[in-house]
Coordinates of C-alpha atoms in Angstrom, one line a residue:
M1 CA 21.3 17.0 11.8
S2 CA 21.0 13.8 9.7
H3 CA 19.1 10.8 11.0
C4 CA 19.0 7.0 10.3
F5 CA 15.2 6.8 10.5
Y6 CA 12.8 9.6 9.4
P7 CA 9.1 9.2 10.4
L8 CA 6.7 9.9 7.6
V9 CA 3.4 11.7 7.5
N10 CA 1.6 10.4 4.4
V11 CA -1.1 11.5 2.0
V12 CA -4.6 9.9 2.1
K13 CA -6.4 9.8 -1.3
N14 CA -10.2 10.1 -1.1
Y15 CA -11.5 8.3 -4.2
P16 CA -15.1 7.2 -4.4
W17 CA -14.3 3.5 -4.4
G18 CA -12.5 3.7 -1.1
S19 CA -13.6 2.3 2.2
R20 CA -14.8 4.7 4.9
S21 CA -13.6 2.5 7.8
A22 CA -10.8 0.2 6.8
L23 CA -7.8 2.5 7.1
N24 CA -9.1 3.8 10.5
A25 CA -9.9 0.4 11.8
R26 CA -6.6 -1.3 10.8
F27 CA -4.2 1.6 10.9
H28 CA -5.8 4.3 13.1
I29 CA -5.9 6.8 10.3
P30 CA -8.4 9.5 11.2
N31 CA -11.5 10.1 9.1
P32 CA -13.3 12.9 10.8
D33 CA -15.4 13.8 7.7
D34 CA -16.4 10.2 7.0
Q35 CA -14.9 10.3 3.5
P36 CA -14.1 7.3 1.4
Q37 CA -10.4 6.7 2.1
A38 CA -9.0 4.7 -0.9
E39 CA -5.2 4.9 -0.6
L40 CA -2.4 6.0 1.7
W41 CA 0.6 7.1 -0.4
M42 CA 4.2 6.9 0.8
G43 CA 6.8 8.4 -1.6
V44 CA 7.6 11.5 -3.7
H45 CA 5.1 11.3 -6.5
P46 CA 4.0 14.9 -7.2
A47 CA 0.3 13.9 -6.7
G48 CA 1.0 12.9 -3.1
I49 CA 4.3 13.7 -1.5
S50 CA 5.1 12.4 2.0
Q51 CA 6.3 14.7 4.7
V52 CA 9.3 14.0 7.0
V53 CA 9.2 14.7 10.7
C54 CA 12.4 16.5 11.9
E55 CA 13.3 18.3 15.1
D56 CA 12.3 21.7 13.7
G57 CA 9.0 20.6 12.2
T58 CA 8.4 18.9 8.8
C59 CA 9.7 19.1 5.3
S60 CA 8.8 17.1 2.2
L61 CA 10.5 13.8 1.5
T62 CA 11.4 15.4 -1.9
E63 CA 13.2 18.2 -0.1
L64 CA 15.0 15.9 2.2
I65 CA 16.3 13.7 -0.6
A66 CA 17.4 16.8 -2.5
T67 CA 19.8 17.8 0.3
D68 CA 22.2 15.0 -0.7
K69 CA 20.9 12.5 -3.3
Q70 CA 23.9 10.2 -3.0
A71 CA 23.5 9.9 0.7
M72 CA 19.8 9.6 0.6
L73 CA 19.2 7.4 -2.5
G74 CA 22.5 5.6 -2.8
S75 CA 24.8 5.7 -5.8
K76 CA 22.8 3.1 -7.8
I77 CA 19.4 4.8 -7.5
A78 CA 20.9 8.3 -7.8
G79 CA 22.7 7.3 -11.0
Q80 CA 19.9 5.3 -12.6
F81 CA 16.8 7.2 -11.5
G82 CA 17.8 10.5 -9.9
E83 CA 14.9 10.2 -7.5
L84 CA 13.0 7.8 -5.4
P85 CA 11.8 5.3 -8.1
Y86 CA 8.9 3.7 -6.2
L87 CA 5.6 4.5 -4.6
L88 CA 4.3 2.5 -1.7
K89 CA 0.5 2.5 -0.9
I90 CA -2.0 1.0 1.4
L91 CA -5.1 0.4 -0.8
A92 CA -8.6 -0.1 0.7
A93 CA -11.2 -0.9 -2.0
E94 CA -14.9 -1.0 -0.9
S95 CA -16.1 -1.1 -4.5
A96 CA -14.2 -2.0 -7.7
L97 CA -11.5 0.3 -9.2
S98 CA -11.7 0.8 -13.0
I99 CA -10.5 -1.9 -15.3
Q100 CA -7.2 -0.5 -16.3
V101 CA -3.8 -0.9 -17.9
H102 CA -0.5 0.9 -17.4
P103 CA 1.9 1.8 -20.2
Q104 CA 5.4 0.5 -20.9
K105 CA 8.1 3.1 -20.1
A106 CA 8.9 3.9 -23.7
Q107 CA 5.3 4.5 -24.5
A108 CA 4.7 6.7 -21.4
Q109 CA 7.8 8.8 -22.3
A110 CA 6.6 9.3 -25.9
V111 CA 3.0 10.1 -25.1
F112 CA 3.9 12.4 -22.2
Q113 CA 6.4 14.3 -24.3
R114 CA 3.7 14.7 -27.0
Q115 CA 1.4 16.1 -24.3
Q116 CA 3.9 18.6 -23.2
Q117 CA 4.1 19.9 -26.7
N118 CA 0.3 20.2 -27.0
P119 CA -0.8 21.4 -23.6
D120 CA -4.3 22.4 -24.8
N121 CA -5.3 18.8 -25.4
P122 CA -6.7 16.7 -22.6
P123 CA -3.8 14.6 -21.1
D124 CA -3.8 10.8 -21.1
Y125 CA -0.8 10.5 -18.8
N126 CA 0.3 12.2 -15.6
D127 CA 4.0 11.4 -15.9
D128 CA 6.5 9.7 -18.2
N129 CA 7.0 6.5 -16.2
H130 CA 5.8 2.9 -16.5
K131 CA 3.9 1.3 -13.6
P132 CA 4.8 -2.3 -12.7
E133 CA 2.9 -3.2 -9.5
L134 CA 3.1 -5.7 -6.7
V135 CA 0.0 -6.3 -4.5
Y136 CA 0.3 -7.9 -1.1
A137 CA -3.1 -8.8 0.4
L138 CA -4.0 -7.8 4.0
T139 CA -7.6 -9.1 3.8
P140 CA -9.2 -11.4 1.3
F141 CA -8.5 -9.4 -1.9
M142 CA -10.7 -9.8 -5.0
A143 CA -9.0 -8.9 -8.2
M144 CA -8.9 -9.5 -12.0
N145 CA -5.5 -10.0 -13.5
G146 CA -4.7 -10.6 -17.2
F147 CA -6.6 -12.3 -20.0
R148 CA -7.9 -15.9 -19.5
N149 CA -6.9 -18.5 -22.0
P150 CA -8.9 -18.2 -25.2
A151 CA -10.8 -21.5 -24.7
D152 CA -12.2 -20.2 -21.4
I153 CA -13.2 -16.9 -23.0
V154 CA -15.1 -18.7 -25.7
G155 CA -16.8 -20.9 -23.1
N156 CA -17.8 -17.9 -21.0
F157 CA -19.2 -15.8 -23.9
T158 CA -21.0 -18.5 -25.9
P159 CA -24.1 -18.7 -23.6
L160 CA -24.7 -14.9 -24.1
N161 CA -25.3 -15.4 -27.8
I162 CA -24.1 -11.9 -28.9
P163 CA -24.4 -11.7 -32.7
S164 CA -21.6 -9.1 -33.1
L165 CA -19.1 -11.4 -31.4
S166 CA -20.0 -14.6 -33.2
D167 CA -17.3 -14.5 -35.9
A168 CA -14.6 -13.2 -33.4
L169 CA -15.3 -16.1 -31.0
T170 CA -15.0 -18.6 -33.9
Q171 CA -11.6 -17.1 -34.8
L172 CA -10.5 -17.4 -31.1
V173 CA -11.3 -21.1 -31.4
V174 CA -9.6 -21.6 -34.9
S175 CA -6.6 -19.4 -34.2
P176 CA -6.1 -18.6 -30.6
C177 CA -3.4 -15.9 -30.7
A178 CA -2.7 -12.2 -29.8
E179 CA -4.3 -10.9 -33.0
T180 CA -7.6 -12.7 -32.6
L181 CA -7.7 -11.9 -28.9
Q182 CA -7.1 -8.2 -29.7
A183 CA -9.8 -8.2 -32.4
F184 CA -12.3 -9.9 -30.0
F185 CA -11.6 -7.4 -27.2
L186 CA -12.0 -4.4 -29.5
L187 CA -15.4 -5.7 -30.6
V188 CA -16.5 -6.1 -27.0
M189 CA -15.5 -2.5 -26.3
Q190 CA -17.5 -1.3 -29.3
L191 CA -20.6 -3.4 -28.9
P192 CA -23.8 -1.7 -30.2
Q193 CA -25.8 -0.3 -27.3
D194 CA -28.8 -2.6 -27.8
E195 CA -26.8 -5.7 -28.0
K196 CA -24.8 -4.7 -25.0
Q197 CA -27.9 -4.1 -22.9
Q198 CA -29.6 -7.3 -23.9
A199 CA -26.4 -9.3 -23.2
L200 CA -25.9 -7.7 -19.8
K201 CA -29.4 -8.6 -18.8
R202 CA -28.9 -12.2 -19.8
L203 CA -25.5 -12.2 -18.0
I204 CA -27.0 -10.9 -14.7
D205 CA -30.2 -13.0 -14.9
N206 CA -28.2 -16.3 -15.5
A207 CA -24.9 -15.7 -13.8
R208 CA -25.5 -18.3 -11.0
D209 CA -26.8 -20.9 -13.5
W210 CA -24.2 -20.5 -16.2
Y211 CA -21.0 -19.9 -14.3
D212 CA -19.1 -21.3 -11.3
D213 CA -19.5 -19.6 -7.9
N214 CA -16.3 -17.6 -8.1
L215 CA -17.1 -16.1 -11.5
A216 CA -20.7 -15.5 -10.7
T217 CA -19.7 -13.7 -7.4
F218 CA -17.4 -11.4 -9.3
I219 CA -20.1 -10.6 -12.0
L220 CA -22.8 -9.9 -9.4
R221 CA -20.6 -7.8 -7.1
L222 CA -19.6 -5.6 -10.0
H223 CA -23.2 -5.3 -11.0
Q224 CA -24.1 -3.7 -7.6
Y225 CA -21.9 -0.7 -8.5
Y226 CA -21.9 -0.5 -12.3
P227 CA -25.2 -2.0 -13.5
D228 CA -24.9 -0.8 -17.2
D229 CA -21.1 -0.8 -17.6
I230 CA -19.2 -2.6 -20.4
G231 CA -16.9 -3.7 -17.6
L232 CA -19.4 -6.3 -16.4
F233 CA -18.1 -8.5 -19.2
A234 CA -14.6 -8.3 -17.8
P235 CA -14.8 -11.4 -15.5
L236 CA -15.6 -13.4 -18.6
F237 CA -12.3 -12.6 -20.3
L238 CA -10.0 -11.8 -17.3
N239 CA -8.7 -14.1 -14.6
C240 CA -10.7 -13.7 -11.4
L241 CA -8.9 -14.5 -8.1
T242 CA -9.1 -13.8 -4.4
L243 CA -5.7 -13.4 -2.7
Q244 CA -5.7 -14.5 0.9
P245 CA -3.9 -12.4 3.5
G246 CA -0.1 -12.8 3.0
E247 CA -0.5 -13.7 -0.7
A248 CA 0.9 -11.5 -3.4
M249 CA 0.8 -11.0 -7.2
F250 CA 2.8 -9.0 -9.7
L251 CA 1.4 -7.0 -12.6
S252 CA 3.6 -6.1 -15.5
P253 CA 2.9 -3.0 -17.6
G254 CA 0.4 -3.8 -20.3
T255 CA -1.6 -6.2 -18.2
L256 CA -5.3 -5.5 -18.1
H257 CA -6.5 -5.7 -14.5
A258 CA -8.9 -4.4 -11.8
Y259 CA -9.0 -4.5 -8.0
V260 CA -12.5 -5.4 -6.9
H261 CA -12.6 -5.4 -3.1
G262 CA -10.3 -5.7 -0.1
V263 CA -7.3 -4.1 1.7
A264 CA -3.7 -4.6 0.4
V265 CA -0.2 -3.1 0.4
E266 CA 0.7 -2.0 -3.1
V267 CA 4.2 -1.0 -4.4
M268 CA 4.9 0.2 -7.8
A269 CA 7.2 2.4 -9.9
S270 CA 6.5 6.0 -9.1
S271 CA 3.8 6.7 -11.6
D272 CA 0.1 7.6 -11.7
N273 CA -0.5 6.6 -15.3
V274 CA -3.8 4.9 -15.9
L275 CA -5.7 3.9 -19.1
R276 CA -9.3 2.7 -18.3
A277 CA -11.3 0.0 -20.0
G278 CA -14.5 0.0 -18.0
L279 CA -16.1 0.1 -14.5
T280 CA -15.8 3.9 -14.6
P281 CA -17.6 7.1 -15.6
K282 CA -14.3 8.5 -16.8
K283 CA -13.0 8.8 -20.3
I284 CA -12.0 5.6 -22.1
N285 CA -9.3 6.4 -24.7
L286 CA -9.8 3.2 -26.8
K287 CA -7.0 3.9 -29.2
E288 CA -4.4 4.4 -26.5
L289 CA -5.8 1.5 -24.5
M290 CA -5.4 -0.9 -27.4
A291 CA -1.8 0.4 -28.0
C292 CA -0.9 -0.2 -24.3
T293 CA -2.5 -3.6 -23.7
V294 CA -0.6 -6.9 -24.1
F295 CA -2.9 -9.4 -25.7
E296 CA -1.5 -12.6 -24.2
P297 CA -3.2 -14.9 -21.8
V298 CA -1.9 -15.0 -18.2
Y299 CA -2.4 -18.5 -16.8
A300 CA -4.2 -18.5 -13.4
A301 CA -1.8 -20.9 -11.8
Q302 CA 1.0 -18.4 -12.4
L303 CA -0.7 -15.4 -10.8
R304 CA 0.3 -15.9 -7.1
M305 CA 3.9 -15.1 -6.4
R306 CA 6.2 -17.6 -4.6
P307 CA 8.3 -15.8 -2.1
I308 CA 11.7 -16.9 -1.0
S309 CA 11.3 -17.5 2.7
E310 CA 13.8 -18.0 5.5
A311 CA 13.5 -17.4 9.3
G312 CA 10.7 -14.9 9.3
K313 CA 11.8 -13.0 6.1
H314 CA 9.8 -13.4 2.8
H315 CA 11.4 -11.9 -0.3
Y316 CA 9.2 -11.5 -3.4
P317 CA 11.3 -11.6 -6.6
I318 CA 10.2 -9.3 -9.3
P319 CA 11.4 -8.6 -12.9
V320 CA 12.0 -4.9 -12.6
E321 CA 14.7 -2.6 -11.1
D322 CA 12.4 0.1 -9.7
F323 CA 11.9 -1.6 -6.3
C324 CA 12.4 -4.7 -4.2
F325 CA 9.8 -6.0 -1.6
D326 CA 10.4 -8.0 1.6
V327 CA 8.0 -8.9 4.4
Y328 CA 9.2 -9.7 8.0
S329 CA 7.1 -11.5 10.5
D330 CA 7.8 -12.0 14.3
V331 CA 11.6 -11.6 14.1
K332 CA 14.1 -10.3 16.7
D333 CA 17.4 -8.4 16.2
V334 CA 17.6 -9.3 12.5
A335 CA 20.6 -7.6 10.8
I336 CA 19.7 -5.5 7.8
Q337 CA 22.1 -3.6 5.5
T338 CA 20.7 -0.6 3.8
T339 CA 22.4 0.4 0.5
S340 CA 19.6 2.3 -1.1
A341 CA 16.6 4.5 -0.1
E342 CA 14.1 2.4 1.9
I343 CA 10.6 2.8 3.2
V344 CA 9.5 0.5 6.0
L345 CA 5.8 0.1 6.9
V346 CA 4.3 -1.8 9.8
I347 CA 1.3 -3.8 8.7
D348 CA 0.4 -5.0 12.2
G349 CA 1.9 -5.2 15.6
Q350 CA 4.9 -3.1 16.7
A351 CA 8.5 -2.8 15.4
L352 CA 11.7 -1.6 16.8
L353 CA 14.4 -0.3 14.5
H354 CA 17.9 0.1 16.1
H355 CA 21.1 1.6 14.7
P356 CA 24.6 1.0 16.2
C357 CA 24.9 4.8 16.8
G358 CA 22.1 4.5 19.3
E359 CA 19.2 5.9 17.3
T360 CA 16.0 4.0 17.4
A361 CA 12.5 4.1 15.9
T362 CA 9.4 2.5 17.4
L363 CA 6.5 1.9 15.0
K364 CA 3.0 0.5 15.2
E365 CA 0.6 -0.6 12.5
G366 CA 0.2 2.0 9.8
Q367 CA 3.3 3.9 10.7
S368 CA 6.3 4.2 8.3
V369 CA 9.8 5.6 8.1
F370 CA 12.2 6.6 5.4
I371 CA 15.7 5.1 5.7
P372 CA 18.5 6.9 3.8
A373 CA 21.0 4.7 2.0
V374 CA 23.8 6.2 4.2
T375 CA 22.2 4.5 7.2
G376 CA 24.0 1.3 6.5
D377 CA 23.6 -1.5 9.0
W378 CA 20.7 -1.6 11.5
T379 CA 18.7 -4.2 13.3
L380 CA 14.9 -5.0 13.2
S381 CA 12.7 -6.6 15.8
I382 CA 8.9 -6.9 15.2
T383 CA 6.0 -8.6 16.9
G384 CA 3.7 -8.7 14.0
T385 CA 4.4 -8.0 10.3
L386 CA 6.4 -5.3 8.5
C387 CA 7.1 -4.7 4.9
R388 CA 10.3 -3.2 3.5
V389 CA 10.6 -1.5 0.1
Y390 CA 14.1 -0.6 -1.3
G391 CA 15.9 -0.2 -4.6

């Protein structure tokens, strides 16, 4: 028997940087073994497939969609992607994630295909997809997003007096462009060990004196967890911001970034491809990192998204076709038309979903449902906040 609303049982990811309490406190997700719970995944990515609750038990969301892709995904998604094209997460960062970048789609496809032909080599990518991301803050959410403008980078590094970077800093002043920024970043990543250690000591000893409160706070927080890591220089060349609850930002593939602390909803293309640049004990593939990264400044004033808001609905426009993202707050009997596969997640409070056939779903915070494209028209009431992801 087909349904309009399918409750989901989702996968918790226990990464070392995760919070031991946030998912339980906010969303009642059990943590009996007191593990760091970093992410809750909702979707069909092979690394964490959601289960669907039915009358006769559960099946995977992948299996449900495969029963009738046109009905489940809708003709547009079925034709363009052939599968659910997005992955929805709740992210709970106690310590910083690695500084990272995600590849463009063409690059991911080329490298993944090359890996398939050489299975004995350690893989760089887990799939052949790009990974544009939207982050919607649920708590104050500290993050680094994109390169600062070159003048700020020069101003931040000059007090450190690092001999190996002197000429590159001069070039950033004389000719601030992608080529000089790329050359500077490569030199930072390849700093000789003795220069790196001396500069890191000066950075930590003088952070409060040399830099504003926001920048110093980022530097010193990272130092708590990664005292000797090259990534401690990242706040000097990346934009540092703290999203307030309800604020969102978008990250295009190729954007160097890191999530530092806080709880957020994250939606992305269905990919788990990551190239790291610091704040990690894992491998840094510098060649692939340089090939993936876009060396253009991202201006701080442009980082926070401006939603289109009307009567309790907030739509966040994004420049990709993999997903759309809406947030609803305190609405009653709002008409919604489903034309593609959707996942709805309650952020706080309680929601009632109602279909004209009489089927309903009642959800509280942390609970989610899959809504097939064939569901069509339905109504939403929520006391609190809910997010809706669709194609």
